[in-house]
Amino acid sequence: MNTITAWRNSRQRLLPEFLTEEQTAGYDIYPIHSLGANKIRNGYKSLVAWMVTQQEVMIDGYTGILWHEVKEALDEVLQETGIEVQWHFTHDAFKDEDEVTQLTAPFMGEEGSVWGNRTTLTLQDFFHTGKLAGMNNEKREHVLHIVIGTGAALVNRAAPVIYLDIPKNEQQYRMRANAVTNLGYSQYTDATEMYKRAYFIDWVVLNNYKQSLLHRISIFADTQWGDSVSWIYAEDLQAAVSSITHNHFRVRPWFEPGAWGGQWMKEHITQLPKEEVNYAWSFEMIVPENGVVFESDHHLLEIPFEWLMYYSYKAVLGKHAEIFRHEFPIRFDFLDTFGGGNLSIQCHPSLSYIRQHFGETITQDETYYILDCKEDAGVYLGLQEDIDPSGFRKALEDSQQDNVPIDITRYVQLHDAHKHDLFLIPNGTVHSAGANNMVLEISATPYIFTFKMYDWLRLGLDGKPRPINIEHAFNNIDFSRKGDVVKNGLISRPSLLEEGTDWQCWHLPTHREHFYDVHRIEFDTEVSFTTGNCCLVMMLVEGTAITVKTSGGSTTYHYAETFVIPAAAEKYSIINNGEGRAKVIKAFIKEDHPVFSTIVYENTI
C-alpha cells in the first residue's frame, strides 16, 4: 500500500521528529545543522504557552497545511488554560471558487498540458478585503484573538505572526492523498493539475507574500508531522541562517520513482525504502523544492530553502547576488537508469520561449555528469549529420499516432558514456540519458520544462501514457547541433588548470550558452581555496568521505552528497578522509555572461 497515513501518499518516510542515535556510514538522507541548546521547541503545548502571553496572534502559513487539525490541536491545549479565545478563519474571506477560477485561468495554460505561465497575482487578489478587515474589529479585553489560515497577517499588520510552513515534497504527498487543496479552493482535483496550479500560481503568490512578512514573523513552525509541530523564534532562525550561509550547508534531498528509474540509489543509499519499485530522481538541490533541517536538543525543524535566500541571498551568491536576487541559479539532481530504461528523447526551451510562454526568467540549460555507469551505457545527444527535420517530425508523429517504435539512432546520435564524462546540453539540444547510467545533472534551476518527443512507447507508473510535446519541441530544436558539431562542441574536454604536489584542478568547460562552469578538484590529502566571492555547489564524485572546513567549523560529507559553500565563506579547505584519491565536482556562476544583462526579477523585496 502506498499511503502511509490518510493525509500523506508516499513510500518515502517522514523526516524524523527527533534526532536519533542511529548513524549512517555513508550518504545521509537527513542532513542536519545543529544550533546548540534551547533553540527549537516541540509540540503545541509549548507554542500555546507563548501565544497566551499575547493579546492577539495571526497564525499564517503556506498551502498544504492541515489547518483544521492545527486549530483543533491548539484549541485542545488552550481549553486547558481556561483562557477565552476568539477564532477567525481566513478561508471565510476567500472569494467564491468560481471567481478564483476566473482569476487563475489565464495562468493555467492549455487544459491537459503540464505547463502554465508564472502568475502576476498577489495573495490579496484571492480575498474579499472587506471580510478580512472585519476579522480585525471584534477584539475584546481578556480574550485571546486568533486569526488562522493563509493570509492571516493581512488582517492586522501590527499583530505578531506565527508562520506555519511545510516542505514542498510533503505538500505534494498530501496533494496525492487528496488531503489538501490549492489556494482558494475547497475541492480536490487531479494531483497533476494541483501541482501545475501550485508551481505556476500558489508557490509564486505565497513566496512573494513570504518576502513581505520577512521582518514581521515572530515564530516559524514546521508542520510536516501532521499531529505535532516544531517551532523556533524568528531571531534564532535568522541567526542560524546567517551562520550556515557564511560557512557551508547541505539541503535535504528527496527521491521519486519513475517510468525509466533504476536501482543504483536503492543499492547505494541505505536509508531509502527498498520496497519502492525504483528511484528515477533525487532532488539533490532543486531548491524550489528542497528544505534545510536544523537541530536543537534533538528536536528537528525543516524550513523551505527560499527562507535562506530571503534572509541571506547576498551572503549566498556574493558578486552575483543582484543578478539572481532570491532565485538560487544552479541545481544538482540524480537521474538513475541503472537497470532501468532510457529517458525520453527530449529538448528544453530557448530563453525567449520560456520567458514568453511560461514566464520564467532563465531557461533549462543542462549538463550530464556521469557519476557511474555500466559498460554498455550511452547518452543520446545531438542529431545525425543527414537529419531531415520534416522526416524526423513525421516519424515522431507517426509513432505517437500509431504506437509504433522508431529506430531513434537514425535521427539522434548515441555516444558511449564513461565515468566522469560531462555531456553539454544547452537549450534546444535533442538528448536523453540511456539505460545503465547514474547521472549527476548539473543545470540552471528551472526543472519541469522537458519537451518529450519519443518515450519508447511505454506507460508511466500510473499506467497512463506520459505527455508527448512534439510541437513545443520543434519550436525549440537547434538543428545545427548535428554531426561533428556535437562531438566537438557538446562533449566537454577537461584541461588542467592548477596543480600542487598531490592535487590537481581540472576545468570541464561548459557551452557558451551555459552561464555556469564546472571544475573537478582531485587530491590525496588536503586542499585549500577561496570562493572568489562566488557561490560553489559541490559533490564528492569519487572517494568515501571528505571534511570541509570554513571559519565557522567543519562538516563531513560522503560520496554523492551535494553541499554548498556560499560566497561569504571566503576561504575553505577540503580534507580527504578516504584511502584513495578524492574527486570533487564544483559548479559555479561564470564571471560574466550575456544573459545576466537580460535578467529582471519582479515582486522581490
XYZ file of C-alpha atoms in Angstrom:
605
model
C 0.000 0.000 0.000
C 1.388 3.386 -0.975
C -0.444 5.538 1.593
C 1.379 5.799 4.922
C -1.420 7.855 6.513
C -4.748 9.240 5.358
C -3.144 12.634 4.790
C 0.040 11.561 3.012
C 0.587 9.351 -0.055
C 4.210 8.250 -0.472
C 6.550 5.405 0.346
C 9.160 7.977 1.359
C 9.435 8.249 5.112
C 8.754 11.400 7.063
C 11.679 13.340 8.415
C 12.116 12.078 11.998
C 10.634 14.479 14.506
C 13.579 13.875 16.834
C 17.240 13.162 16.144
C 18.042 9.522 16.791
C 21.362 7.996 17.786
C 21.342 5.879 14.629
C 24.174 6.922 12.327
C 24.623 6.099 8.674
C 28.061 5.146 7.385
C 27.589 6.885 4.050
C 25.122 9.072 2.192
C 22.679 10.586 4.697
C 19.165 11.459 3.538
C 18.627 13.576 6.678
C 21.479 16.118 6.835
C 21.149 18.409 9.858
C 22.631 21.697 11.043
C 22.958 21.849 14.831
C 22.100 25.098 16.608
C 23.070 24.304 20.203
C 20.653 24.182 23.106
C 17.255 25.827 23.624
C 16.628 26.956 20.044
C 13.892 24.597 18.778
C 10.738 23.739 20.716
C 8.385 20.866 20.034
C 4.645 20.447 20.452
C 1.525 22.561 20.580
C 1.683 22.947 24.373
C 4.902 24.946 24.218
C 3.516 27.032 21.346
C 0.363 27.850 23.287
C 2.488 28.894 26.283
C 3.871 31.685 24.107
C 0.535 32.532 22.490
C -1.234 33.211 25.790
C 1.279 35.980 26.553
C -0.142 37.892 23.587
C -3.417 39.738 23.161
C -3.776 38.662 19.546
C -1.927 36.305 17.209
C -2.021 35.919 13.431
C -1.341 32.253 12.506
C -0.379 32.420 8.842
C 1.187 29.882 6.528
C 1.600 28.103 3.224
C -0.770 25.953 1.239
C -0.598 22.304 2.207
C -1.123 22.997 5.908
C -3.781 20.859 7.617
C -5.466 23.940 9.058
C -8.374 22.176 10.737
C -6.056 19.764 12.554
C -3.754 22.605 13.656
C -6.690 24.597 15.023
C -8.084 21.571 16.874
C -4.695 20.779 18.424
C -4.210 24.370 19.563
C -7.764 24.640 20.858
C -7.391 21.489 22.933
C -4.405 22.965 24.755
C -5.987 26.408 25.008
C -9.058 24.965 26.703
C -6.815 23.529 29.403
C -5.578 27.064 30.169
C -9.094 28.358 30.726
C -8.424 31.381 28.526
C -11.282 32.554 26.324
C -10.350 32.536 22.634
C -11.928 34.328 19.698
C -11.167 32.464 16.460
C -11.345 33.793 12.907
C -10.607 31.751 9.781
C -9.180 33.342 6.651
C -10.845 30.765 4.423
C -14.122 32.514 5.240
C -12.799 35.587 3.416
C -11.733 33.856 0.200
C -13.546 34.853 -2.957
C -16.014 32.332 -4.357
C -14.302 29.428 -6.083
C -15.760 30.461 -9.446
C -14.105 33.855 -9.025
C -10.826 32.205 -8.049
C -11.028 30.011 -11.147
C -11.508 33.083 -13.339
C -8.554 34.787 -11.650
C -6.211 31.862 -12.154
C -7.368 30.642 -15.581
C -5.046 32.934 -17.616
C -2.044 31.314 -15.913
C -3.080 27.653 -16.148
C -2.141 27.043 -19.789
C -3.912 24.597 -22.035
C -6.166 22.022 -20.453
C -4.253 18.774 -20.074
C -0.889 20.475 -20.513
C 1.697 20.120 -17.752
C 2.649 23.810 -18.039
C 1.070 27.118 -17.232
C 2.502 30.620 -17.011
C 4.020 32.179 -13.913
C 1.318 34.321 -12.337
C 1.288 38.046 -11.645
C -1.420 37.700 -8.983
C -0.908 38.661 -5.353
C -2.389 36.989 -2.297
C -4.771 39.903 -1.740
C -6.374 39.097 -5.107
C -7.805 35.886 -3.612
C -9.668 37.635 -0.781
C -12.646 39.891 -0.192
C -10.680 42.624 1.562
C -13.738 43.791 3.468
C -14.222 40.352 5.010
C -10.562 40.246 6.049
C -10.862 43.689 7.610
C -13.941 42.556 9.516
C -11.875 39.987 11.383
C -9.951 42.830 12.972
C -12.919 44.603 14.550
C -14.125 42.211 17.239
C -11.297 42.153 19.788
C -12.417 42.112 23.420
C -10.427 42.558 26.614
C -9.219 39.404 28.363
C -9.841 37.408 25.194
C -7.088 35.954 23.015
C -7.891 37.000 19.451
C -6.587 34.496 16.836
C -6.815 34.713 13.070
C -5.740 31.449 11.427
C -5.112 30.467 7.828
C -3.178 31.554 4.790
C -3.200 35.355 4.654
C -3.844 35.879 8.375
C -1.142 38.540 8.615
C -3.150 40.675 6.166
C -5.797 41.186 8.851
C -3.651 43.139 11.302
C -0.260 44.377 10.184
C 0.762 45.195 13.755
C -0.050 41.851 15.389
C 2.590 39.138 15.977
C 2.732 36.409 13.341
C 3.280 32.672 13.696
C 4.163 31.305 10.263
C 3.409 27.641 9.574
C 5.350 26.022 6.755
C 5.787 22.639 5.110
C 8.429 21.134 2.813
C 7.408 21.030 -0.858
C 7.760 17.254 -1.112
C 5.417 16.736 1.828
C 2.938 19.169 0.299
C 2.924 17.050 -2.862
C 2.444 13.828 -0.875
C -0.612 15.471 0.714
C -1.891 16.502 -2.719
C -1.633 12.895 -3.872
C -3.633 11.797 -0.841
C -6.373 14.400 -1.535
C -5.660 15.819 1.915
C -5.047 19.427 0.836
C -6.269 21.741 -1.906
C -4.941 24.656 -3.903
C -5.093 28.238 -2.706
C -8.697 29.450 -2.514
C -10.262 26.049 -3.227
C -12.083 23.571 -1.034
C -12.399 20.814 -3.657
C -9.690 18.328 -4.601
C -8.565 17.932 -8.178
C -6.185 15.627 -10.023
C -2.736 15.665 -8.370
C -1.035 16.653 -11.648
C -3.361 19.630 -12.061
C -2.851 20.568 -8.418
C 0.913 20.533 -8.901
C 0.670 22.706 -12.034
C -1.545 25.165 -10.181
C 0.896 25.151 -7.240
C 4.000 25.657 -9.384
C 2.692 28.475 -11.564
C 0.337 30.209 -9.138
C 0.252 29.178 -5.472
C 4.007 28.993 -4.873
C 4.639 32.207 -6.796
C 1.954 34.108 -4.890
C 2.910 32.747 -1.482
C 6.662 33.109 -1.953
C 6.186 36.772 -2.773
C 3.922 37.037 0.262
C 6.558 35.341 2.433
C 9.007 38.051 1.482
C 6.565 40.736 2.580
C 6.390 39.087 6.029
C 10.139 38.742 6.394
C 10.501 41.074 9.376
C 7.024 40.584 10.840
C 7.222 36.917 11.804
C 7.762 36.125 15.479
C 7.775 32.326 15.221
C 8.413 29.832 12.425
C 6.786 26.399 12.738
C 7.302 23.161 10.795
C 4.033 21.220 10.465
C 5.056 18.248 8.327
C 4.289 15.623 11.015
C 0.548 16.199 10.938
C -0.183 15.748 14.639
C 2.737 17.724 16.013
C 4.815 20.809 15.377
C 8.386 22.035 15.824
C 8.982 25.768 16.140
C 11.668 28.388 16.542
C 11.785 32.099 17.349
C 12.461 34.260 14.309
C 15.653 35.769 15.747
C 17.072 32.284 16.374
C 16.219 31.177 12.850
C 17.799 34.294 11.363
C 20.988 33.620 13.340
C 21.005 30.007 12.124
C 20.542 31.080 8.508
C 23.317 33.659 8.832
C 25.664 31.026 10.253
C 25.250 28.412 7.535
C 25.190 30.963 4.705
C 28.603 32.214 5.832
C 30.078 28.706 6.096
C 28.629 25.667 4.274
C 25.419 23.671 4.198
C 23.531 20.785 2.633
C 19.833 20.686 1.808
C 17.656 17.651 2.499
C 17.309 15.571 -0.677
C 14.181 13.698 -1.642
C 13.547 10.858 -4.058
C 10.976 9.824 -6.645
C 10.344 6.704 -8.758
C 9.715 6.986 -12.493
C 8.956 5.087 -15.684
C 12.647 4.759 -16.559
C 14.007 4.634 -12.998
C 16.867 2.412 -11.884
C 18.357 0.641 -8.889
C 21.635 2.481 -8.197
C 20.255 4.735 -5.465
C 18.358 1.883 -3.845
C 21.591 -0.113 -3.653
C 23.929 2.711 -2.593
C 21.744 4.786 -0.239
C 20.945 2.520 2.681
C 18.231 4.691 4.273
C 15.927 4.594 1.249
C 12.868 2.316 1.428
C 13.692 -0.831 -0.504
C 10.049 -1.570 -1.321
C 9.962 1.278 -3.857
C 9.864 -0.068 -7.425
C 12.823 2.099 -8.461
C 14.301 5.545 -7.991
C 14.408 7.769 -11.047
C 15.239 11.130 -9.476
C 16.905 12.524 -6.432
C 16.208 16.184 -5.796
C 19.729 16.778 -4.535
C 19.469 20.513 -4.773
C 16.459 21.630 -6.762
C 15.979 24.426 -4.307
C 12.405 25.440 -5.172
C 11.508 22.038 -3.683
C 14.222 21.353 -1.082
C 14.432 22.256 2.589
C 17.137 22.767 5.211
C 16.989 20.880 8.521
C 18.079 22.339 11.864
C 18.540 20.545 15.206
C 18.480 21.659 18.826
C 18.122 19.427 21.906
C 17.409 16.553 19.464
C 14.360 18.420 18.090
C 14.354 18.741 14.279
C 12.843 21.548 12.239
C 12.882 21.971 8.472
C 12.417 25.216 6.580
C 11.942 25.539 2.812
C 15.125 26.744 1.118
C 13.654 30.060 -0.019
C 13.967 31.429 3.520
C 17.760 31.227 3.184
C 17.610 33.356 0.068
C 15.135 35.863 1.518
C 17.245 36.436 4.597
C 20.741 35.968 3.219
C 20.928 35.927 -0.584
C 23.885 38.325 -0.616
C 25.937 36.007 1.566
C 24.976 33.016 -0.573
C 25.514 34.489 -4.043
C 28.179 37.120 -3.458
C 29.073 39.010 -6.636
C 26.036 37.561 -8.437
C 23.509 38.445 -5.725
C 21.925 41.387 -7.520
C 21.669 39.395 -10.750
C 19.713 36.427 -9.400
C 18.316 38.015 -6.221
C 16.269 35.353 -4.368
C 16.411 32.670 -7.074
C 19.205 30.185 -6.483
C 20.603 29.685 -10.004
C 22.175 26.181 -10.029
C 20.587 22.799 -9.432
C 22.012 19.313 -8.858
C 19.875 16.197 -9.244
C 20.341 12.499 -9.948
C 18.918 10.567 -12.888
C 19.196 6.860 -12.120
C 18.781 4.463 -15.053
C 20.886 1.587 -13.621
C 18.900 -1.492 -14.557
C 16.189 0.855 -15.779
C 15.353 2.397 -19.149
C 16.209 5.318 -21.393
C 14.861 8.739 -20.597
C 12.543 10.157 -23.232
C 14.079 11.795 -26.302
C 13.616 15.432 -25.376
C 14.769 19.031 -25.536
C 14.321 22.203 -23.468
C 13.036 25.669 -24.389
C 15.106 28.591 -25.588
C 15.450 31.576 -23.294
C 12.998 33.682 -25.292
C 10.498 30.808 -25.476
C 10.487 30.020 -21.755
C 10.037 33.697 -20.972
C 7.253 34.264 -23.480
C 5.265 31.072 -22.887
C 5.920 30.174 -19.245
C 7.021 33.371 -17.505
C 10.376 32.004 -16.332
C 13.456 34.224 -16.090
C 16.199 31.750 -17.013
C 15.953 28.553 -19.017
C 16.804 24.898 -18.558
C 20.422 24.649 -19.762
C 21.777 21.299 -18.556
C 24.814 19.062 -18.397
C 25.070 15.339 -17.664
C 27.982 14.341 -15.420
C 28.376 10.555 -15.403
C 28.793 9.641 -11.742
C 28.701 5.929 -12.511
C 27.735 3.669 -15.407
C 27.863 0.155 -16.792
C 29.987 -0.781 -19.797
C 27.068 -0.591 -22.223
C 25.870 2.843 -21.063
C 25.315 5.658 -23.529
C 23.933 9.184 -23.858
C 21.709 10.303 -26.734
C 22.944 13.751 -27.723
C 22.548 15.853 -30.861
C 21.305 14.961 -34.323
C 22.730 12.894 -37.138
C 24.530 14.839 -39.861
C 21.935 13.959 -42.506
C 18.935 14.881 -40.347
C 15.825 15.871 -42.280
C 13.670 17.902 -39.851
C 10.405 17.158 -41.642
C 11.187 13.450 -41.877
C 12.156 13.346 -38.209
C 8.951 15.068 -37.195
C 6.800 12.771 -39.341
C 8.444 9.703 -37.812
C 7.738 11.031 -34.312
C 4.128 11.904 -35.101
C 3.500 8.564 -36.789
C 4.938 6.764 -33.774
C 2.710 8.683 -31.410
C -0.402 8.191 -33.537
C 0.098 4.548 -34.466
C 2.039 3.404 -31.382
C 4.935 2.046 -33.451
C 8.597 2.092 -32.398
C 11.278 4.238 -34.042
C 14.922 3.405 -34.663
C 15.831 6.642 -32.950
C 19.523 6.438 -33.864
C 18.541 7.149 -37.489
C 17.959 10.694 -36.266
C 19.754 11.110 -32.918
C 23.384 10.341 -32.080
C 24.221 7.812 -29.365
C 27.558 8.321 -27.582
C 29.356 5.896 -25.285
C 29.274 7.052 -21.661
C 32.180 6.694 -19.263
C 32.566 7.549 -15.617
C 33.361 11.278 -15.119
C 32.329 12.292 -18.664
C 30.485 15.607 -18.955
C 27.903 15.976 -21.743
C 26.736 19.512 -22.564
C 23.021 20.127 -23.183
C 22.305 23.796 -23.896
C 18.640 24.576 -24.584
C 17.332 23.302 -27.915
C 19.623 20.244 -27.919
C 17.967 16.850 -28.511
C 19.113 14.461 -25.810
C 18.381 11.584 -23.433
C 20.266 9.598 -20.808
C 20.428 5.980 -21.862
C 19.949 2.992 -19.594
C 22.587 1.937 -17.048
C 23.768 5.425 -16.148
C 23.891 7.214 -12.827
C 23.776 10.828 -13.977
C 24.522 13.865 -11.892
C 22.539 16.512 -13.734
C 24.121 19.941 -13.278
C 21.845 22.629 -14.599
C 20.321 26.048 -14.351
C 17.477 25.986 -11.819
C 14.317 25.513 -14.000
C 13.429 21.834 -13.928
C 9.971 20.968 -15.312
C 10.260 22.235 -18.892
C 11.037 19.000 -20.714
C 9.538 18.630 -24.197
C 9.278 14.887 -24.807
C 9.267 13.742 -28.447
C 9.625 9.985 -28.104
C 9.141 7.909 -24.960
C 9.787 4.383 -26.231
C 6.010 3.596 -26.302
C 5.946 2.955 -22.563
C 3.457 3.971 -19.913
C 4.097 5.902 -16.727
C 3.987 4.210 -13.350
C 0.314 5.193 -13.172
C -0.396 3.080 -16.256
C -1.086 6.127 -18.423
C 0.906 7.458 -21.401
C 3.298 10.235 -20.477
C 2.723 13.562 -22.271
C 4.436 13.964 -25.669
C 5.159 17.545 -26.798
C 6.330 17.425 -30.406
C 5.004 20.894 -31.247
C 6.841 22.581 -28.360
C 9.972 20.584 -29.135
C 10.108 21.543 -32.800
C 9.616 25.169 -31.843
C 12.913 24.902 -29.968
C 15.208 22.289 -31.547
C 18.504 23.702 -32.761
C 19.094 21.703 -35.951
C 22.652 22.989 -36.242
C 23.635 20.689 -33.377
C 24.337 17.678 -35.550
C 27.190 15.539 -36.845
C 30.700 16.519 -35.776
C 29.414 19.736 -34.176
C 28.118 17.537 -31.373
C 31.313 15.555 -30.856
C 33.475 18.668 -30.994
C 31.262 21.074 -29.069
C 28.892 19.200 -26.748
C 31.225 16.721 -25.038
C 33.437 18.524 -22.543
C 37.187 18.003 -22.828
C 38.932 18.526 -19.480
C 42.021 20.693 -19.268
C 44.398 21.110 -16.329
C 44.055 24.488 -14.589
C 46.242 24.183 -11.495
C 48.185 21.558 -9.628
C 50.242 21.038 -6.490
C 52.254 18.236 -5.013
C 49.292 15.933 -4.511
C 46.356 17.714 -6.149
C 45.023 18.942 -9.470
C 42.171 21.203 -10.522
C 40.642 20.370 -13.897
C 38.406 22.606 -15.975
C 35.440 20.819 -17.555
C 34.338 23.553 -19.982
C 30.622 24.106 -20.441
C 28.911 25.509 -23.545
C 28.912 29.229 -24.288
C 25.165 29.286 -23.555
C 25.674 27.905 -20.038
C 26.031 30.709 -17.502
C 27.697 28.298 -15.064
C 31.005 26.447 -15.291
C 32.395 23.207 -13.834
C 35.720 22.276 -12.227
C 36.881 18.950 -10.772
C 39.306 19.010 -7.844
C 41.327 15.814 -7.457
C 43.524 15.407 -4.361
C 45.118 12.926 -1.984
C 45.283 14.739 1.371
C 44.062 18.325 1.745
C 43.450 21.351 -0.478
C 42.506 24.952 0.277
C 40.893 27.583 -1.927
C 38.950 30.838 -1.794
C 35.398 31.273 -3.009
C 36.295 34.323 -5.096
C 33.007 35.837 -3.826
C 31.101 33.157 -5.791
C 28.689 30.511 -4.576
C 30.047 26.965 -5.070
C 27.822 23.890 -5.430
C 29.910 20.774 -4.859
C 29.750 16.987 -4.652
C 32.196 14.220 -3.812
C 32.130 12.150 -7.029
C 34.934 9.743 -6.143
C 36.142 8.687 -2.703
C 34.378 7.765 0.525
C 34.226 10.959 2.593
C 35.721 14.424 2.942
C 35.738 17.048 5.667
C 35.006 20.627 4.638
C 36.367 23.375 6.897
C 35.482 27.065 6.920
C 35.970 29.701 9.598
C 32.727 28.617 11.253
C 33.544 24.943 11.658
C 33.809 21.647 9.796
C 31.436 19.010 8.425
C 31.972 15.585 6.909
C 30.332 14.881 3.535
C 30.100 11.426 1.996
C 30.238 10.094 -1.537
C 27.497 11.538 -3.773
C 26.342 14.145 -1.224
C 25.756 17.661 -2.545
C 26.840 20.635 -0.449
C 27.145 24.392 -0.868
C 29.959 26.749 0.065
C 28.435 30.235 -0.040
C 30.350 33.199 -1.387
C 30.558 34.704 2.124
C 32.610 31.759 3.417
C 35.584 33.356 1.605
C 38.031 30.505 2.325
C 37.613 26.756 2.627
C 39.679 23.592 2.991
C 38.772 20.047 1.995
C 40.369 17.048 3.727
C 40.300 13.596 2.148
C 39.098 11.048 4.717
C 39.499 8.050 2.411
C 42.417 5.930 1.278
C 42.343 6.678 -2.458
C 42.306 9.961 -4.352
C 39.203 12.080 -3.792
C 37.441 13.878 -6.641
C 35.071 16.784 -6.005
C 32.927 18.486 -8.628
C 32.457 22.242 -8.286
C 29.812 24.190 -10.229
C 29.694 27.970 -10.078
C 28.420 31.041 -11.942
C 30.681 32.355 -14.657
C 32.305 35.722 -14.041
C 30.155 37.324 -16.712
C 27.602 36.123 -19.251
C 25.339 37.828 -21.814
C 22.188 36.509 -20.109
C 22.951 38.492 -16.953
C 22.008 41.786 -18.570
C 18.565 40.397 -19.520
C 17.549 39.085 -16.084
C 14.862 41.149 -14.383
C 13.039 39.941 -11.279
C 9.739 41.451 -10.220
C 7.848 41.194 -6.941
C 11.024 40.969 -4.873
C 11.826 42.973 -1.788
